[in-house]
C-alpha cells in the first residue's frame, strides 16, 4: 500500500471505530493463565440443547493414567461449558446420551495416536488405538464445543503427520532462559524432586491439547549437571507429570560430560571407556524414567564440545549415543546448527557442507534437527538447503517460537506464516511438489522417524508467554506439528475464538492484525531479504556493528552495504551458496531481475539505483518498506482498538501498551537502517516520507544505552 492510501485507510478506520468509543469494558480478571482452555459457557441456545443430549454419563473403556486425565478434562470442560456435573460410568451397553471414550486396538485411525469422533448409538464416541489418541480426541471434541459447533453430524478423524512433536526449552539450571522473554524457567530445579509445582501439570495439559508429545527440558548449551543422579531424579519427577499427558521427556546433553562429570581422560566417541560411560548413563536414566524420550545434542557449534574435538565426525558422535539407546525406545536428536570460524566462508553454506557428506552414515536411531533456514531464525529466510539433500537421514525441522529476532515479548508477530512459508517451500528434489513439509513428514523420502521441534517461548510469566498474542505461536506450532496442512488463517481464527473473544467482528480485526503482523515486522526490521544474525542480545538495531571476534559475528558481514549497493551475492559470482539448491530453485533466485523482492538481498548485491520489478529503485524500495512497516504498526493499534469492546480489559490494556512499545521501536529500527544505509546510498529520503527526526549519531547513542554493561 502506498503511504497516501495507508493514511486514507487509517482515517477511515478511526472514523468507523468512533461508535465503539463509549462502550465500557468488563474484566473478569482474565490474566491469560488458562490459555486456549478457558471453556467459557456455551451461549448459543440451540447448540447448548444439542450438547445437553450427551451429558448423561462419560464412559471409559480402560483406566490408564492418560485416560483418567481425558475423563477429568471432559468433566472440567463440560462443567464449565454447560454447567453440568457429569459422572463416570464403566458399563456402556444399552446406554445412550453420553460420551464414550473407547480404547480399541482396531480403531479406524491412520496412526496409533490418531482419533475418531462420531455419533454411534446415541453416544458421542471417541475412539483410538492408544490412550494418547483418546486424550487428543477429547481435546479436539472440547475445542469443537468451545467453538459452539454443531454435533448433529459429528464425524472427525485425525492422525498426526509427524511422530515427534516437541518443544525445546533453552532453560538453564539456574532458572534463566537463553533467549527467553517471558520470565524465568518453569522448572524449579532447587525444589525438585520433593516439590512438584502444580504448574507442570497445566503446562502438560496445554501441550497435549494441541498434540505436542515431547519436551526437552534444558538448554542446548547444556550443563553436565543434568547427567548426574541428583538431577536425573529431579527430571524423573517432572517426567512423571508429563507422562500422564502422553508427553515424553528429553534432555540436552553436554558432549564432554564423560570428562567433566565422569572423570574420564577423554570424551572421544570412539574410545571404549567413553562408550561404556554413555551406555551406563542411559541405563541409569531409564531406571528412573522408563519412557525417557532421548537426547538432543548441540555439538561443535558456537564453542560447544563435540566429536570433532577428537578428529571424529558428527556421525561418530551421534552413533555412539545411539548405541547407548539400542535397548530402549529413545532417540538421539543431533542438531545441524553449525558454522565454523572461517573468514572466507559463507555461513549460509556451512551446515550443508558438514552434513550432506554424512548422509547414510547415521544410525537409524538418529534424527538430524535442522533450523528452518540456513542461518538463524531470521524474520525471513529461504529454506535450508539441507532439506531433501539427505535422503537417507531423517531430518526434523526446528522452528523458533521465542522471538529472539522478532522483537522479544513486545512486538506482536504471529509466526504461523513463517512456519508455513518454510513447510510449503518446494525443494524440487524429487521433481515439483517436493515440499519441505513432505521431506519432514517422511512422505517424500520414507523417513520412519519424523520430527518437528519448536524452541519454546514459555516462562513463568503468569500468562506463560509474556506477550498475550505470543500464546498463538505456541498454539500454532502444536497444531501444525500435528497437521501441517492447516492454514495460518484457520489456526489464528481458532486461537482467537478460544482465547480472546467470541465476537465475530472483533475476531476479524484481530485475525487480520495477526496475519499481517509478520510482514509488517519484516518491513521495518529486515525488508527485501536483509538479515541481522550478528552476535549480541538481538534487541536493538545495530547495522553498523563491524567488530567481532569473527567476521560472521558482525552485522556488516550479512548486509554488505557499500557505495555500490547492498546485499550478499550468493550466485556463482559470489559465494555460490545457490549451488546447494536444485536447478529449479536456483532459477527462482539466480537472476536479480527475477528474484522475488522478499528474497532479493539474500542472494544479490544490488546497486542503489537499480530499478526493481516494482518500478522503484532499490533505495526507494527500501525506504518504502521501512516507512510502510513502521506506519503499519499504527494500523495494528487501530485494529486492536476496534476489538476493544469485545475484549477483557486486562488483556486489551496489556496488548495496547505493548503495541505502543512496538510502534516506538519500529520507528527506531526504521531510522537506524535508513540513516545508516543513507551514508552509502547518498540519497535523500524519497518524497512522501518524512525524514527521521534524529541523526544517525543520536540513534547510535540510544542503541548504545542498551548495549552497556
Ligand atoms: C542462536 C542463539 C543462541 C543459541 C543458538 C542455537 O542466539 O543463543 O544457543 O542459536 O540454536 O539463535 O544453538
XYZ file of C-alpha atoms and ligand atoms in Angstrom:
722
model
C 0.000 0.000 0.000
C 1.319 3.471 -0.756
C 1.743 5.915 2.067
C -1.211 8.045 0.929
C -3.509 5.069 0.688
C -2.424 3.896 4.111
C -3.235 7.248 5.642
C -6.660 7.257 3.998
C -7.225 3.768 5.296
C -6.246 4.776 8.814
C -8.576 7.754 8.880
C -11.433 5.554 7.664
C -10.761 3.121 10.477
C -10.605 5.905 13.019
C -13.995 7.215 11.923
C -15.604 3.788 11.859
C -14.288 2.944 15.299
C -15.791 6.023 16.898
C -19.101 4.296 17.582
C -17.367 1.897 19.942
C -15.698 4.614 21.942
C -18.385 4.896 24.567
C -18.562 1.159 25.251
C -17.457 0.168 28.691
C -15.094 -2.674 29.301
C -15.558 -5.584 31.588
C -12.881 -7.662 33.218
C -13.278 -10.952 34.977
C -9.642 -10.839 35.962
C -8.542 -12.640 32.815
C -4.792 -12.983 33.187
C -4.089 -15.366 30.334
C -3.157 -18.294 32.547
C -5.831 -20.551 31.081
C -4.536 -20.080 27.550
C -6.943 -21.542 24.981
C -8.547 -23.858 27.536
C -10.991 -21.370 29.020
C -14.169 -23.408 28.484
C -16.456 -20.414 28.631
C -20.168 -21.241 28.964
C -21.933 -22.090 25.733
C -24.182 -19.181 24.824
C -25.947 -20.451 21.680
C -29.242 -21.946 22.921
C -29.716 -24.409 20.043
C -26.135 -25.648 20.327
C -26.435 -25.953 24.066
C -29.563 -28.051 23.600
C -27.618 -30.339 21.224
C -24.753 -30.790 23.667
C -27.094 -31.461 26.579
C -28.237 -34.625 24.828
C -24.833 -36.165 25.541
C -24.189 -35.407 29.163
C -25.891 -38.369 30.837
C -22.527 -40.002 31.560
C -18.914 -40.358 30.467
C -17.767 -43.887 29.941
C -14.183 -45.069 29.659
C -13.131 -48.458 28.423
C -9.931 -48.623 30.412
C -8.319 -46.817 33.216
C -4.757 -45.822 32.457
C -3.405 -42.531 33.734
C -3.803 -40.774 30.410
C -7.368 -41.987 30.029
C -8.072 -40.789 33.513
C -6.855 -37.326 32.578
C -9.006 -37.365 29.442
C -12.051 -38.068 31.592
C -11.108 -35.347 34.034
C -10.619 -32.861 31.242
C -14.066 -33.686 29.875
C -15.617 -33.288 33.295
C -13.909 -29.960 33.871
C -14.681 -28.763 30.360
C -18.328 -29.742 30.302
C -18.975 -28.428 33.778
C -17.734 -25.076 32.657
C -19.267 -25.118 29.165
C -22.689 -26.431 30.192
C -22.832 -26.086 33.945
C -23.311 -29.843 34.405
C -21.531 -32.298 36.615
C -21.137 -35.494 34.655
C -20.485 -38.793 36.343
C -18.273 -41.560 35.030
C -19.735 -44.928 34.296
C -17.958 -48.113 33.303
C -20.612 -50.173 31.579
C -21.954 -48.580 28.449
C -24.064 -51.425 26.982
C -27.533 -50.277 26.071
C -26.921 -46.810 27.342
C -27.172 -43.734 25.228
C -26.900 -39.998 25.659
C -23.337 -39.921 26.900
C -19.730 -39.567 25.801
C -17.847 -42.823 25.334
C -14.051 -42.965 25.341
C -13.165 -46.214 23.656
C -9.665 -47.612 23.569
C -9.762 -50.027 20.683
C -6.769 -51.715 19.041
C -8.835 -51.947 15.865
C -9.937 -48.317 15.870
C -10.160 -46.966 12.366
C -7.355 -44.398 12.503
C -4.277 -43.969 10.328
C -1.867 -43.748 13.243
C -1.562 -45.135 16.722
C -2.026 -41.648 18.153
C -4.903 -40.749 15.833
C -8.524 -40.499 16.930
C -12.010 -40.792 15.525
C -15.035 -38.992 16.909
C -18.530 -39.856 15.770
C -22.108 -40.393 16.845
C -22.846 -44.058 17.431
C -25.959 -45.491 19.049
C -26.899 -42.181 20.575
C -23.482 -41.537 22.096
C -20.550 -39.360 21.126
C -17.800 -41.945 20.759
C -14.127 -41.001 20.834
C -12.035 -43.982 19.780
C -8.340 -44.592 19.300
C -5.769 -47.344 19.303
C -3.938 -45.600 22.140
C -4.669 -43.678 25.294
C -2.783 -40.747 23.823
C -5.175 -40.764 20.897
C -8.138 -40.710 23.263
C -6.658 -37.690 25.010
C -6.108 -35.865 21.700
C -9.638 -36.775 20.604
C -11.034 -35.469 23.870
C -9.282 -32.155 23.423
C -10.488 -31.988 19.821
C -14.069 -32.552 20.984
C -13.752 -29.880 23.651
C -12.273 -27.487 21.073
C -15.254 -28.163 18.823
C -17.625 -27.424 21.680
C -15.760 -24.306 22.799
C -16.315 -23.029 19.276
C -20.016 -23.857 19.622
C -20.120 -26.030 16.531
C -22.943 -28.450 15.913
C -22.544 -32.117 16.821
C -25.508 -33.229 14.693
C -23.366 -34.861 12.043
C -20.259 -35.231 14.133
C -17.545 -37.163 12.335
C -13.872 -36.381 12.756
C -10.846 -38.490 12.005
C -7.394 -37.146 12.557
C -3.907 -38.577 12.818
C -0.632 -36.757 13.348
C 1.546 -36.281 10.285
C 4.676 -36.047 12.422
C 5.759 -38.557 15.060
C 7.912 -36.458 17.399
C 6.178 -33.135 18.074
C 8.217 -31.386 20.641
C 9.170 -28.226 22.443
C 12.808 -27.403 23.096
C 13.321 -25.354 26.231
C 16.515 -23.364 26.318
C 16.306 -23.291 30.111
C 19.371 -23.224 32.308
C 19.747 -24.963 35.666
C 19.886 -21.593 37.463
C 16.401 -20.700 36.259
C 17.414 -18.289 33.493
C 16.296 -18.934 29.941
C 18.556 -18.397 26.968
C 16.606 -16.109 24.633
C 13.606 -16.301 26.942
C 11.406 -13.230 27.290
C 8.565 -14.469 29.492
C 10.146 -14.591 32.900
C 12.256 -17.354 34.369
C 12.189 -21.048 33.791
C 9.129 -23.075 34.725
C 11.393 -25.792 36.073
C 12.337 -25.257 39.687
C 15.370 -27.483 39.965
C 16.138 -26.462 43.528
C 12.699 -27.645 44.685
C 12.626 -30.909 42.800
C 12.115 -33.793 43.250
C 10.182 -33.336 46.502
C 8.110 -30.360 45.457
C 6.404 -30.696 42.124
C 4.969 -27.349 41.110
C 1.291 -27.745 40.083
C 2.058 -25.602 37.106
C 3.869 -28.521 35.431
C 0.528 -30.208 35.023
C -1.071 -27.179 33.405
C 1.891 -26.994 31.061
C 1.407 -30.644 30.129
C -2.338 -30.170 29.580
C -1.771 -27.216 27.302
C 0.732 -29.135 25.214
C -1.411 -32.238 24.952
C -4.369 -30.108 23.898
C -2.501 -29.168 20.710
C -0.867 -32.544 20.146
C 2.661 -31.931 21.449
C 4.138 -35.188 22.721
C 7.704 -34.366 23.742
C 9.627 -31.780 25.694
C 13.338 -31.125 26.067
C 13.680 -29.524 29.475
C 17.108 -27.893 29.273
C 19.172 -25.614 27.062
C 21.063 -26.989 24.066
C 24.070 -25.166 25.502
C 23.804 -27.867 28.101
C 25.068 -28.277 31.600
C 26.639 -31.639 32.503
C 24.616 -31.419 35.732
C 21.644 -32.999 34.068
C 23.559 -36.243 33.681
C 24.119 -36.589 37.443
C 21.979 -38.890 39.560
C 20.909 -35.837 41.592
C 19.410 -34.223 38.539
C 18.132 -37.403 36.915
C 15.748 -37.915 39.848
C 14.620 -34.308 39.547
C 13.959 -34.820 35.847
C 12.107 -38.039 36.708
C 9.697 -36.087 38.908
C 8.855 -33.779 36.011
C 8.654 -36.727 33.602
C 6.047 -38.332 35.826
C 3.727 -35.380 35.324
C 4.401 -35.262 31.582
C 3.763 -38.986 31.143
C 0.172 -38.636 32.300
C -0.446 -36.371 29.337
C 1.308 -38.511 26.761
C 4.441 -36.358 26.765
C 7.922 -37.822 26.784
C 10.750 -36.026 28.483
C 14.118 -35.453 26.769
C 17.381 -33.869 27.841
C 20.004 -31.818 26.045
C 23.437 -33.247 26.702
C 26.869 -31.770 27.151
C 29.084 -33.826 24.876
C 32.114 -33.583 27.145
C 30.236 -34.946 30.192
C 32.295 -38.180 30.337
C 35.286 -35.968 31.119
C 33.782 -33.241 33.234
C 31.261 -35.305 35.147
C 32.582 -38.855 34.685
C 36.224 -38.064 35.378
C 37.438 -39.850 32.237
C 40.532 -38.692 30.364
C 38.617 -38.053 27.176
C 35.151 -37.758 25.640
C 36.299 -39.254 22.322
C 33.276 -41.074 20.884
C 35.436 -43.943 19.616
C 37.016 -44.579 22.997
C 35.568 -47.782 24.557
C 35.510 -46.251 28.039
C 33.543 -43.269 26.791
C 31.075 -45.530 25.016
C 30.678 -47.598 28.169
C 30.124 -44.422 30.195
C 27.245 -43.315 27.983
C 25.691 -46.796 27.993
C 25.786 -46.809 31.748
C 24.396 -43.278 31.862
C 21.493 -44.060 29.593
C 20.701 -47.198 31.618
C 20.747 -45.098 34.782
C 18.290 -42.650 33.229
C 15.914 -45.418 32.109
C 15.889 -46.837 35.605
C 14.333 -43.605 36.810
C 12.420 -42.660 33.661
C 11.265 -45.822 31.861
C 9.735 -43.879 28.960
C 12.610 -41.400 28.576
C 12.461 -39.736 25.159
C 16.135 -39.310 24.320
C 18.926 -36.782 23.901
C 19.167 -33.523 21.991
C 22.720 -32.557 21.093
C 24.399 -29.331 20.050
C 27.969 -30.310 19.257
C 30.868 -28.415 17.730
C 28.738 -25.370 17.395
C 29.336 -21.944 18.893
C 32.030 -23.262 21.196
C 30.195 -26.352 22.459
C 32.325 -29.508 22.617
C 31.766 -32.339 20.167
C 33.283 -35.261 18.301
C 35.372 -33.008 16.058
C 37.462 -32.128 19.111
C 38.862 -35.647 18.667
C 39.017 -35.660 14.884
C 35.729 -37.579 14.652
C 32.589 -36.714 12.704
C 29.098 -35.750 13.762
C 28.023 -39.261 12.742
C 30.637 -40.823 15.043
C 29.314 -38.765 17.941
C 25.647 -39.377 17.231
C 26.119 -43.089 16.621
C 27.949 -43.564 19.887
C 24.941 -42.139 21.717
C 22.544 -44.141 19.546
C 24.377 -47.284 20.579
C 23.633 -46.494 24.211
C 19.924 -46.203 23.322
C 19.728 -49.544 21.483
C 17.837 -51.395 24.262
C 15.297 -48.598 24.562
C 12.709 -46.624 22.606
C 14.622 -43.358 22.905
C 16.254 -41.444 20.072
C 19.216 -39.161 19.514
C 18.406 -35.805 18.014
C 21.544 -34.237 16.603
C 21.423 -30.585 15.628
C 22.788 -29.364 12.308
C 23.261 -25.794 13.533
C 26.983 -25.480 12.812
C 29.237 -22.895 11.240
C 32.990 -22.700 11.515
C 35.059 -19.589 12.090
C 36.340 -19.298 8.530
C 36.756 -15.711 7.319
C 36.300 -16.757 3.699
C 33.298 -18.972 4.192
C 29.633 -18.150 3.741
C 27.835 -19.201 6.904
C 24.812 -19.982 4.719
C 26.651 -22.999 3.287
C 28.126 -24.444 6.483
C 25.510 -26.964 7.634
C 25.127 -28.433 4.162
C 28.879 -28.771 3.727
C 29.296 -30.583 7.030
C 26.220 -32.797 6.974
C 25.455 -33.813 3.386
C 28.655 -35.921 3.108
C 27.479 -37.823 6.197
C 24.173 -38.914 4.674
C 23.764 -42.646 5.133
C 26.299 -42.774 7.937
C 23.943 -42.164 10.852
C 22.443 -44.911 12.982
C 18.691 -45.324 12.341
C 18.017 -44.027 15.848
C 19.443 -40.632 14.946
C 17.344 -37.744 13.698
C 19.174 -34.662 12.445
C 17.404 -31.465 13.523
C 17.728 -28.595 11.043
C 16.722 -24.987 11.619
C 14.132 -23.867 9.090
C 16.585 -21.559 7.332
C 20.302 -21.861 6.569
C 21.379 -19.205 9.056
C 19.473 -18.486 12.238
C 15.742 -17.866 12.693
C 15.699 -14.602 10.772
C 12.393 -12.797 10.222
C 12.527 -14.232 6.715
C 14.924 -16.867 5.416
C 14.910 -19.124 2.406
C 14.528 -22.793 3.374
C 17.650 -24.646 4.472
C 19.256 -26.427 1.513
C 19.688 -29.495 3.727
C 16.012 -30.356 3.261
C 15.770 -33.010 0.603
C 19.506 -33.432 0.332
C 19.893 -36.118 3.000
C 17.502 -38.785 1.759
C 18.983 -41.474 3.982
C 18.856 -39.492 7.208
C 15.627 -38.450 8.878
C 15.656 -34.646 9.059
C 13.480 -32.861 11.586
C 12.742 -29.149 11.357
C 13.427 -26.717 14.189
C 11.371 -23.524 14.447
C 11.857 -20.791 16.993
C 8.773 -19.746 18.943
C 10.668 -17.481 21.300
C 11.050 -14.181 19.471
C 14.804 -13.815 19.542
C 14.869 -11.898 16.264
C 11.212 -10.926 16.312
C 11.066 -8.203 18.924
C 11.178 -10.299 22.098
C 7.901 -10.122 24.021
C 6.946 -6.620 22.964
C 6.374 -6.959 19.219
C 3.291 -8.800 18.027
C 4.436 -11.268 15.386
C 2.198 -14.216 14.565
C 4.636 -16.874 13.417
C 2.432 -19.431 11.670
C 3.132 -17.723 8.302
C 6.876 -18.226 8.925
C 6.404 -21.928 9.627
C 4.075 -22.368 6.674
C 6.326 -20.467 4.278
C 9.098 -22.896 5.159
C 6.974 -26.050 5.060
C 5.390 -25.078 1.742
C 8.726 -24.310 0.037
C 9.438 -26.609 -2.870
C 12.866 -28.270 -2.757
C 12.306 -29.946 -6.155
C 14.467 -32.878 -5.001
C 12.043 -35.400 -6.496
C 10.508 -33.013 -9.010
C 7.819 -30.392 -8.497
C 5.861 -30.634 -5.268
C 8.764 -31.921 -3.138
C 7.960 -29.532 -0.345
C 9.887 -29.193 2.896
C 6.723 -30.477 4.629
C 6.930 -33.696 2.638
C 10.592 -34.100 3.495
C 9.896 -33.522 7.181
C 6.765 -35.689 7.416
C 8.665 -38.537 5.782
C 6.326 -38.947 2.827
C 8.955 -37.898 0.269
C 11.969 -39.882 1.335
C 10.443 -42.529 3.562
C 11.762 -41.444 6.951
C 10.331 -43.528 9.768
C 11.209 -41.074 12.498
C 9.738 -37.674 11.780
C 10.213 -34.620 13.927
C 9.092 -31.034 14.334
C 10.627 -29.020 17.165
C 9.812 -25.553 18.436
C 12.146 -23.553 20.666
C 9.718 -22.669 23.432
C 8.542 -19.129 24.209
C 7.321 -20.145 27.642
C 8.444 -18.877 31.015
C 6.939 -18.404 34.441
C 5.089 -15.223 33.424
C 1.523 -15.617 34.640
C 0.294 -15.699 31.029
C 3.157 -18.074 30.039
C 4.477 -16.142 27.047
C 4.798 -12.517 28.174
C 3.035 -11.031 25.158
C -0.555 -12.280 25.233
C -0.570 -12.712 21.460
C 2.576 -14.865 21.606
C 0.456 -17.667 23.055
C -0.784 -18.057 19.496
C 2.717 -19.078 18.392
C 2.815 -21.946 20.871
C -0.692 -22.934 19.803
C 0.112 -22.685 16.091
C 3.273 -24.714 16.461
C 1.396 -27.529 18.163
C -1.433 -27.542 15.631
C 0.991 -27.530 12.681
C 3.186 -30.249 14.151
C 0.047 -32.388 14.188
C -1.219 -31.279 10.791
C 0.962 -29.036 8.654
C -1.780 -28.644 6.066
C -3.798 -26.328 8.333
C -3.650 -22.728 7.192
C -2.263 -19.829 9.208
C -5.650 -18.179 8.997
C -7.574 -21.189 10.234
C -5.262 -21.512 13.229
C -5.413 -17.789 14.011
C -9.221 -17.903 13.916
C -9.365 -20.893 16.206
C -6.915 -19.444 18.669
C -8.627 -16.055 18.764
C -12.025 -17.608 19.321
C -10.781 -19.935 22.062
C -8.578 -17.400 23.798
C -9.752 -13.855 23.248
C -13.310 -13.392 22.125
C -16.362 -14.974 20.533
C -17.336 -11.715 18.883
C -17.030 -12.260 15.125
C -16.281 -8.672 14.184
C -13.553 -8.438 16.807
C -12.162 -11.750 15.617
C -11.865 -10.340 12.102
C -9.878 -7.354 13.379
C -7.548 -9.492 15.469
C -7.031 -12.225 12.893
C -6.337 -9.563 10.273
C -3.756 -7.985 12.551
C -2.152 -11.348 13.265
C -1.957 -12.384 9.635
C -0.250 -9.163 8.555
C 1.985 -8.859 11.602
C 4.944 -10.852 10.309
C 5.156 -8.958 7.030
C 4.859 -5.638 8.857
C 7.712 -6.680 11.144
C 9.869 -7.699 8.181
C 9.150 -4.349 6.554
C 10.521 -2.213 9.364
C 13.149 -4.722 10.534
C 14.754 -6.598 7.635
C 12.991 -5.922 4.323
C 13.879 -7.274 0.888
C 15.988 -10.126 2.232
C 18.146 -8.291 4.754
C 19.174 -10.275 7.828
C 20.627 -9.484 11.240
C 22.066 -12.542 12.947
C 25.066 -10.777 14.428
C 26.154 -11.627 17.957
C 24.634 -9.909 20.949
C 21.297 -9.645 22.656
C 19.443 -9.217 19.363
C 17.323 -6.426 20.712
C 18.487 -3.140 19.273
C 19.218 -2.128 15.681
C 22.956 -2.111 15.016
C 23.508 -2.408 11.263
C 26.787 -0.543 11.711
C 28.270 -3.185 14.026
C 31.598 -4.206 12.421
C 33.673 -5.542 15.276
C 33.530 -9.132 16.407
C 35.868 -11.972 17.260
C 34.991 -13.464 13.872
C 33.615 -11.852 10.708
C 30.279 -13.677 10.802
C 29.629 -12.186 14.224
C 29.314 -8.693 12.759
C 26.368 -7.020 11.082
C 28.290 -5.791 8.050
C 29.165 -9.376 7.109
C 25.488 -10.017 6.360
C 24.221 -6.905 4.613
C 27.463 -5.954 2.776
C 26.442 -2.347 2.272
C 28.949 -0.305 0.263
C 28.946 2.648 -2.064
C 27.819 0.409 -4.949
C 24.875 -1.253 -3.298
C 23.531 -3.681 -0.735
C 23.126 -7.443 -0.217
C 25.071 -10.716 -0.192
C 25.971 -12.144 -3.589
C 25.338 -15.874 -3.284
C 25.276 -16.563 -7.022
C 28.209 -18.114 -8.920
C 29.899 -14.711 -8.969
C 29.758 -14.645 -5.177
C 29.713 -17.423 -2.572
C 27.677 -19.677 -4.861
C 25.527 -20.906 -1.978
C 22.754 -21.181 -4.557
C 24.509 -24.248 -5.939
C 23.307 -26.134 -2.871
C 19.759 -26.000 -4.231
C 18.207 -27.896 -7.140
C 18.318 -26.094 -10.520
C 14.600 -25.215 -10.343
C 15.122 -23.440 -7.017
C 18.334 -21.835 -8.188
C 16.482 -20.484 -11.176
C 13.980 -18.695 -8.931
C 16.721 -16.844 -7.095
C 19.637 -16.689 -9.534
C 18.728 -13.661 -11.579
C 18.403 -10.370 -9.689
C 15.763 -9.227 -12.162
C 13.570 -12.232 -11.452
C 14.237 -12.911 -7.780
C 11.084 -12.172 -5.778
C 11.707 -8.976 -3.816
C 11.369 -10.582 -0.359
C 14.472 -12.700 -1.135
C 16.444 -10.218 -3.240
C 19.234 -9.254 -0.825
C 19.676 -12.803 0.430
C 21.186 -13.628 -2.943
C 22.308 -10.457 -4.674
C 24.390 -7.389 -4.157
C 22.119 -4.825 -5.774
C 23.021 -1.315 -6.917
C 21.317 1.565 -5.111
C 19.934 2.900 -8.361
C 18.825 -0.374 -9.818
C 15.197 -0.330 -10.960
C 13.305 -3.194 -9.360
C 10.212 -5.021 -10.576
C 8.136 -2.579 -8.510
C 9.304 0.271 -10.719
C 11.220 1.825 -7.821
C 14.981 1.909 -7.332
C 16.489 -0.217 -4.577
C 16.874 2.821 -2.349
C 13.276 3.911 -2.894
C 12.002 0.407 -2.360
C 13.911 0.039 0.906
C 12.569 3.312 2.221
C 9.048 2.374 1.178
C 9.258 -0.833 3.210
C 10.876 0.718 6.274
C 8.332 3.528 6.375
C 5.260 1.477 5.498
C 6.255 -1.128 8.069
C 6.672 1.355 10.886
C 3.437 3.159 9.927
C 1.545 -0.106 9.751
C 2.056 -0.611 13.461
C -0.387 2.269 13.827
C -2.807 0.226 11.748
C -2.235 -2.712 14.116
C -3.026 -0.455 17.065
C -6.230 0.613 15.363
C -7.280 -2.958 14.674
C -6.699 -3.826 18.291
C -8.685 -0.812 19.432
C -11.581 -1.787 17.192
C -11.788 -5.088 19.034
C -11.644 -3.409 22.449
C -15.358 -3.683 23.382
C -15.221 -7.443 22.886
C -12.073 -7.988 24.924
C -11.282 -8.438 28.562
C -9.922 -5.114 29.798
C -6.749 -6.579 31.281
C -5.774 -8.307 28.034
C -6.807 -5.284 26.000
C -4.579 -2.957 28.010
C -1.633 -5.317 28.092
C -1.551 -5.678 24.304
C -2.342 -2.000 23.692
C 0.658 -0.987 25.789
C 2.940 -3.461 24.074
C 1.788 -2.128 20.704
C 2.867 1.340 21.816
C 6.337 -0.005 22.515
C 6.292 -1.765 19.168
C 5.405 1.440 17.397
C 8.230 3.323 19.115
C 10.752 0.579 18.380
C 9.600 0.154 14.789
C 10.460 3.810 14.180
C 13.780 3.198 15.920
C 14.613 0.285 13.590
C 13.498 2.244 10.550
C 15.570 5.280 11.436
C 18.658 3.243 12.303
C 18.647 1.392 8.987
C 17.624 4.297 6.815
C 20.154 6.726 8.281
C 22.931 4.157 8.201
C 22.249 2.987 4.654
C 21.962 6.583 3.535
C 25.664 7.036 4.301
C 26.345 4.589 1.435
C 23.433 5.334 -0.888
C 23.956 9.088 -0.551
C 20.352 9.789 -1.473
C 17.625 11.843 0.113
C 14.635 10.202 1.781
C 12.138 9.833 -1.081
C 9.259 12.282 -1.408
C 6.210 11.468 0.684
C 8.213 10.172 3.613
C 9.180 12.389 6.479
C 12.960 12.255 7.116
C 13.910 10.833 10.543
C 13.739 13.354 13.362
C 17.036 12.114 14.786
C 20.534 11.911 13.358
C 22.488 8.699 12.912
C 24.703 9.678 15.834
C 21.658 10.146 18.040
C 20.254 6.747 17.094
C 23.621 5.114 17.769
C 23.711 6.740 21.171
C 20.291 5.413 22.081
C 21.268 1.928 20.901
C 24.475 2.043 22.927
C 22.470 2.519 26.103
C 21.064 -0.964 25.590
C 24.484 -2.447 24.987
C 26.036 -1.073 28.158
C 27.016 -3.427 30.930
C 21.140 -18.711 18.274
C 21.050 -18.126 19.633
C 21.869 -18.853 20.663
C 21.580 -20.334 20.583
C 21.854 -20.829 19.193
C 21.462 -22.281 18.979
O 21.464 -16.787 19.544
O 21.549 -18.315 21.902
O 22.345 -21.039 21.504
O 21.091 -20.105 18.268
O 20.441 -22.508 18.344
O 19.978 -18.305 17.613
O 22.164 -23.176 19.397
